[in-house]
Coordinates of C-alpha atoms in Angstrom, one line a residue:
M12 CA -22.5 1.5 13.6
D13 CA -21.1 5.0 14.0
F14 CA -21.0 7.6 11.2
G15 CA -18.2 10.1 10.3
L16 CA -17.3 12.4 7.4
F17 CA -14.3 11.7 5.2
Y18 CA -12.6 14.2 2.9
F19 CA -10.3 13.2 0.0
A20 CA -11.0 14.6 -3.4
N21 CA -12.0 18.3 -3.3
N22 CA -9.6 20.3 -5.5
S23 CA -10.8 23.8 -4.5
A24 CA -8.2 26.3 -3.3
G25 CA -8.2 30.0 -2.3
T26 CA -10.1 31.7 0.5
D27 CA -13.2 29.6 0.1
G28 CA -11.4 26.3 -0.7
Y29 CA -11.8 24.8 2.8
R30 CA -15.4 26.0 3.4
L31 CA -16.8 22.5 2.9
L32 CA -14.3 21.0 5.3
L33 CA -15.0 23.5 8.1
E34 CA -18.8 23.8 7.6
G35 CA -19.1 20.0 7.2
A36 CA -17.1 19.5 10.4
R37 CA -19.3 22.0 12.3
F38 CA -22.3 20.1 11.0
A39 CA -20.9 16.7 12.1
D40 CA -20.0 18.2 15.5
A41 CA -23.5 19.6 16.1
H42 CA -25.4 16.5 14.8
G43 CA -23.7 13.7 16.7
F44 CA -21.4 12.3 14.1
T45 CA -18.4 10.4 15.5
S46 CA -15.5 11.6 13.4
V47 CA -14.0 13.8 10.7
W48 CA -11.2 12.3 8.6
T49 CA -8.7 14.2 6.4
P50 CA -6.1 12.6 4.2
E51 CA -2.5 13.1 3.2
R52 CA -2.0 13.7 -0.6
H53 CA 1.0 15.1 -2.5
F54 CA 2.0 16.4 -5.9
H55 CA -1.3 15.8 -7.7
A56 CA -4.4 18.0 -8.3
F57 CA -6.6 15.0 -7.2
G58 CA -6.8 15.5 -3.4
G59 CA -4.0 18.1 -3.5
S60 CA -5.8 20.4 -1.1
Y61 CA -4.8 18.0 1.7
P62 CA -1.0 17.7 1.9
N63 CA -1.0 17.5 5.7
P64 CA -3.8 16.1 7.8
A65 CA -2.3 17.6 11.0
V66 CA -2.9 21.0 9.6
T67 CA -6.4 20.4 8.4
G68 CA -7.0 18.5 11.7
A69 CA -5.9 21.6 13.6
A70 CA -8.4 23.7 11.7
V71 CA -11.2 21.2 12.5
A72 CA -10.2 21.3 16.1
T73 CA -10.7 25.0 16.4
V74 CA -14.3 24.9 15.0
T75 CA -15.6 21.8 16.8
E76 CA -16.1 20.6 20.4
R77 CA -17.0 16.9 20.4
V78 CA -16.3 15.2 17.1
Q79 CA -13.2 13.0 16.8
I80 CA -10.4 14.3 14.6
R81 CA -8.6 11.7 12.6
S82 CA -6.1 11.2 9.8
G83 CA -7.1 9.2 6.8
S84 CA -4.1 8.6 6.5
V85 CA -0.7 9.7 7.7
V86 CA 1.8 8.2 5.1
A87 CA 4.2 7.0 7.8
P88 CA 7.3 6.4 5.7
L89 CA 7.3 10.0 4.5
H90 CA 7.9 11.4 8.0
H91 CA 10.1 11.0 11.1
P92 CA 8.1 9.6 14.0
L93 CA 9.3 12.5 16.2
R94 CA 7.6 15.0 13.8
I95 CA 4.4 13.0 13.6
A96 CA 4.1 12.8 17.4
E97 CA 4.9 16.5 17.8
E98 CA 2.4 17.8 15.3
W99 CA -0.5 15.6 16.4
A100 CA 0.1 16.3 20.1
V101 CA -0.5 19.9 19.2
V102 CA -3.8 19.0 17.5
D103 CA -4.7 16.8 20.5
N104 CA -4.2 19.8 22.8
L105 CA -6.2 22.1 20.5
S106 CA -9.1 19.7 20.5
G107 CA -9.0 18.7 24.2
G108 CA -8.0 15.1 23.4
R109 CA -9.9 14.1 20.3
V110 CA -7.1 12.9 18.0
G111 CA -6.8 9.5 16.3
L112 CA -4.5 8.4 13.5
S113 CA -4.8 6.0 10.6
F114 CA -1.4 5.2 9.1
A115 CA -0.6 4.0 5.6
S116 CA 2.5 2.8 3.9
G117 CA 2.0 4.8 0.7
W118 CA 2.2 3.5 -2.8
H119 CA 2.8 6.4 -5.2
A120 CA 6.5 6.7 -6.0
A121 CA 6.3 10.4 -6.6
D122 CA 5.1 10.9 -3.0
F123 CA 8.5 9.5 -1.9
A124 CA 10.3 12.5 -3.2
L125 CA 9.9 13.5 0.4
A126 CA 11.7 10.4 1.6
P127 CA 13.1 8.4 -1.3
H128 CA 15.2 6.1 0.9
N129 CA 12.1 4.7 2.5
Y130 CA 10.2 3.6 -0.7
A131 CA 11.6 0.1 -1.1
D132 CA 11.1 -0.8 2.5
R133 CA 7.9 1.2 3.1
K134 CA 6.0 -1.6 4.7
E135 CA 8.7 -2.3 7.3
V136 CA 9.1 1.5 7.9
L137 CA 5.4 1.8 8.5
A138 CA 5.4 -0.8 11.3
R139 CA 8.4 0.8 13.0
T140 CA 7.0 4.3 12.7
V141 CA 3.6 3.3 14.2
E142 CA 5.4 1.6 17.2
D143 CA 7.6 4.7 17.7
V144 CA 4.7 7.2 17.6
R145 CA 2.8 5.1 20.1
E146 CA 5.8 5.1 22.4
L147 CA 6.3 8.8 22.1
W148 CA 2.6 9.5 22.7
R149 CA 2.8 7.6 26.0
G150 CA 5.6 9.9 27.1
G151 CA 8.4 7.5 26.2
A152 CA 11.6 8.2 24.3
I153 CA 13.1 6.7 21.1
A154 CA 16.8 6.4 20.1
V155 CA 17.8 8.7 17.2
S156 CA 21.0 10.1 15.7
D157 CA 21.6 13.8 16.2
G158 CA 23.5 16.3 14.0
D159 CA 26.9 15.1 15.4
G160 CA 26.1 11.5 14.6
E161 CA 25.6 10.7 18.3
T162 CA 22.8 8.4 19.4
R163 CA 20.5 9.9 22.0
K164 CA 17.1 9.3 23.3
L165 CA 14.5 12.0 22.7
R166 CA 10.9 12.4 23.8
T167 CA 8.5 14.9 22.3
Y168 CA 6.5 17.9 23.4
P169 CA 3.8 19.1 24.0
E170 CA 2.4 16.2 26.0
P171 CA -0.8 15.0 24.4
V172 CA -4.1 15.2 26.3
R173 CA -5.1 11.7 25.4
A174 CA -3.1 9.1 27.3
E175 CA -3.3 6.4 24.6
L176 CA -3.3 7.3 20.9
P177 CA -6.1 5.5 18.9
V178 CA -4.5 4.0 15.8
W179 CA -5.8 2.4 12.6
L180 CA -4.0 0.9 9.7
T181 CA -5.2 1.7 6.2
A182 CA -5.8 -1.4 4.0
A183 CA -6.8 -1.4 0.3
G184 CA -7.5 -5.0 -0.5
N185 CA -4.5 -7.1 0.5
P186 CA -5.6 -9.7 3.2
E187 CA -2.0 -9.5 4.6
T188 CA -2.5 -5.8 5.5
F189 CA -5.7 -6.8 7.3
R190 CA -3.8 -9.4 9.2
E191 CA -1.0 -7.0 10.0
A192 CA -3.5 -4.5 11.4
G193 CA -4.8 -7.2 13.7
E194 CA -1.4 -8.3 14.9
M195 CA -0.5 -4.6 15.7
G196 CA -3.7 -4.3 17.8
A197 CA -4.7 -1.4 15.6
G198 CA -8.0 -0.5 14.1
L199 CA -8.6 -0.9 10.4
L200 CA -9.6 1.7 7.8
T201 CA -10.6 0.3 4.4
H202 CA -12.9 0.9 1.4
L203 CA -14.8 -1.0 -1.3
L204 CA -12.5 -0.1 -4.2
G205 CA -11.7 -3.4 -5.9
Q206 CA -13.6 -5.6 -3.3
S207 CA -17.2 -6.6 -2.7
V208 CA -18.9 -6.6 0.7
E209 CA -18.6 -10.4 0.7
E210 CA -14.9 -10.2 0.1
L211 CA -14.6 -7.5 2.7
A212 CA -16.3 -9.7 5.3
E213 CA -13.7 -12.5 4.7
K214 CA -10.8 -10.0 5.1
I215 CA -12.3 -8.6 8.3
A216 CA -12.5 -12.1 9.7
V217 CA -8.8 -12.4 9.0
Y218 CA -8.2 -9.1 10.8
R219 CA -10.2 -10.0 13.9
G220 CA -8.6 -13.5 14.0
A221 CA -5.2 -11.8 14.2
L222 CA -6.1 -9.4 17.1
P223 CA -4.5 -9.9 20.5
A224 CA -6.7 -11.7 23.0
G225 CA -9.3 -9.4 24.5
S226 CA -8.9 -6.7 21.8
P227 CA -12.3 -6.0 20.1
G228 CA -10.7 -4.2 17.2
H229 CA -12.4 -1.4 15.2
V230 CA -13.2 -1.4 11.5
V231 CA -14.0 1.8 9.6
L232 CA -15.3 1.6 6.0
M233 CA -15.1 4.6 3.7
L234 CA -18.1 5.0 1.4
H235 CA -18.8 7.6 -1.2
T236 CA -21.9 9.4 -0.1
F237 CA -24.6 11.7 -1.4
L238 CA -28.3 11.4 -0.4
G239 CA -31.5 13.1 -1.5
T240 CA -35.2 12.6 -1.8
D241 CA -35.3 11.2 -5.3
R242 CA -32.9 8.5 -6.6
D243 CA -32.9 9.6 -10.2
Q244 CA -32.2 13.2 -9.3
V245 CA -29.3 12.0 -7.1
R246 CA -27.9 10.0 -10.0
E247 CA -27.9 13.1 -12.2
I248 CA -26.3 15.3 -9.6
V249 CA -23.5 12.9 -8.9
R250 CA -23.0 11.4 -12.4
E251 CA -20.6 14.0 -13.8
P252 CA -18.6 14.8 -10.6
F253 CA -18.3 11.1 -9.5
S254 CA -17.3 10.1 -13.0
A255 CA -14.6 12.8 -13.0
Y256 CA -13.6 11.5 -9.6
L257 CA -13.3 7.9 -10.9
R258 CA -11.3 9.2 -14.0
N259 CA -8.9 11.1 -11.8
S260 CA -8.4 8.2 -9.4
L261 CA -8.1 5.5 -12.0
G262 CA -4.5 4.9 -11.1
L263 CA -5.6 4.2 -7.5
L264 CA -8.3 1.9 -8.7
L265 CA -5.9 -0.1 -10.9
K266 CA -3.4 -0.2 -8.0
A267 CA -6.1 -1.6 -5.8
A268 CA -6.9 -4.2 -8.5
G269 CA -3.2 -5.1 -9.0
D270 CA -3.6 -8.6 -7.8
I271 CA -6.2 -9.2 -10.5
M272 CA -4.7 -7.2 -13.3
P273 CA -1.0 -6.9 -12.5
D274 CA 0.0 -6.1 -16.1
L275 CA -2.5 -3.3 -16.7
D276 CA -0.9 0.1 -16.8
P277 CA -3.2 3.1 -16.8
D278 CA -0.9 4.9 -19.3
D279 CA -1.6 2.2 -21.9
L280 CA -5.4 2.9 -21.9
T281 CA -7.0 4.6 -24.8
P282 CA -9.6 7.3 -24.3
E283 CA -12.3 4.8 -25.2
D284 CA -10.9 2.3 -22.7
M285 CA -11.0 5.0 -20.0
D286 CA -14.5 6.0 -20.8
F287 CA -15.6 2.3 -20.6
L288 CA -14.0 1.7 -17.2
V289 CA -15.4 5.0 -15.8
S290 CA -18.9 4.0 -17.0
L291 CA -18.6 0.6 -15.4
G292 CA -17.2 2.1 -12.2
F293 CA -20.0 4.6 -11.9
D294 CA -22.7 2.1 -12.4
R295 CA -21.1 -0.3 -9.9
Y296 CA -20.5 2.2 -7.1
F297 CA -23.8 4.0 -7.6
E298 CA -25.8 0.7 -7.3
T299 CA -23.8 -1.2 -4.7
G300 CA -20.6 0.5 -3.6
G301 CA -21.7 3.8 -2.0
L302 CA -24.4 5.6 -0.1
F303 CA -26.4 7.1 -3.0
G304 CA -30.1 7.7 -3.5
T305 CA -32.5 8.1 -0.7
V306 CA -32.3 7.3 3.0
E307 CA -34.6 4.2 2.7
E308 CA -32.7 2.7 -0.3
N309 CA -29.5 2.4 1.7
A310 CA -30.7 0.2 4.5
E311 CA -29.7 -3.0 2.7
L312 CA -26.1 -1.8 2.1
L313 CA -25.7 -0.7 5.7
R314 CA -27.0 -4.0 7.0
G315 CA -24.6 -5.8 4.7
V316 CA -21.5 -3.9 5.9
R317 CA -22.6 -4.2 9.5
D318 CA -22.9 -7.9 9.1
A319 CA -19.5 -8.0 7.5
G320 CA -18.0 -6.6 10.7
V321 CA -17.9 -2.8 10.1
D322 CA -18.0 -0.6 13.2
E323 CA -18.1 2.8 11.6
V324 CA -19.0 4.2 8.2
A325 CA -16.8 7.2 7.0
C326 CA -18.8 9.0 4.4
L327 CA -16.6 10.5 1.7
I328 CA -18.6 13.6 0.7
D329 CA -16.2 16.0 -1.2
F330 CA -16.1 14.3 -4.7
I331 CA -18.7 16.9 -5.7
D332 CA -16.7 20.1 -6.1
D333 CA -19.6 22.4 -5.0
A334 CA -19.8 23.1 -1.3
D335 CA -23.5 24.2 -1.4
T336 CA -24.6 21.0 -3.1
V337 CA -22.7 18.8 -0.6
L338 CA -23.8 20.8 2.5
G339 CA -27.4 20.7 1.2
G340 CA -27.3 16.9 1.3
L341 CA -25.9 16.5 4.8
G342 CA -29.4 16.8 6.4
H343 CA -30.4 13.6 4.5
L344 CA -27.2 11.9 5.7
D345 CA -28.0 12.9 9.3
E346 CA -31.5 11.4 8.8
L347 CA -29.9 8.2 7.7
R348 CA -27.6 8.2 10.7
R349 CA -30.6 8.8 13.1
T350 CA -32.7 6.2 11.3
W351 CA -30.0 3.7 11.6
A352 CA -29.4 4.5 15.3

């Protein structure tokens, strides 16, 4: 399996707010990591430092030479495909052809203040947008309406360096999304929120079964990550920030578990309910759902996800809102990567 760095949660801002992103990207580039992923988040302090992965991707492009620069993810229904292709072709040129995009349909209604007309049909819009962006990337044109209401075919500039755009589809836990990614011939980006490794293996089998003949597919698994030399010490370092992360992302967690608890609204939870769920979540993810503890202690989890069909682990590192602490742990993550290799 390959290893990459994934950013999602850091809420820092100001002149030093993106230090972890840039220094982490430099570390990944220098130490043989495969990728750096940045997300698209809107209108919430949780993840709000990342409203546009093309912008953060461009920043990563200018401080790296080898590592792949990827979105995790572009919320396709919020944007016109012409704009997506234009922005990311710039990043591809800045990076010398290192761009790849994971696309998502979006789920938070507030995000669709940017494109309210696409919310109801966001799944269908996602599929059309991915198809259009791929066509534009290859140098093709798509039919659009201009300011006079006339239909014309437009292509985008600049031309990208990479002839074919690597594409993934982001899947939470719905097996149909796994199937759709396979039918599109796209890669798959997923996580362990609301699903076990065993359940993930079943869904990956659905994905690979839907791939076109001859396509190997590519599965990337996001895992929360912090490693050290002593498990108990790591637990104490991550307990408070990771619990805060779980608390802030509880809406996302409940959304991922919607098939199991469709009537559970996070606004109905009491503070005691919230504390209980966060405590359960911390214990579950620390023990079995993330790369926590020492290098040696994570071999079993890595073997499990490899056997489930995962090709790459994207290590989410920025839930700890202290750049020095996170950067100090990257050496252990590199040791894990090298040991696994």
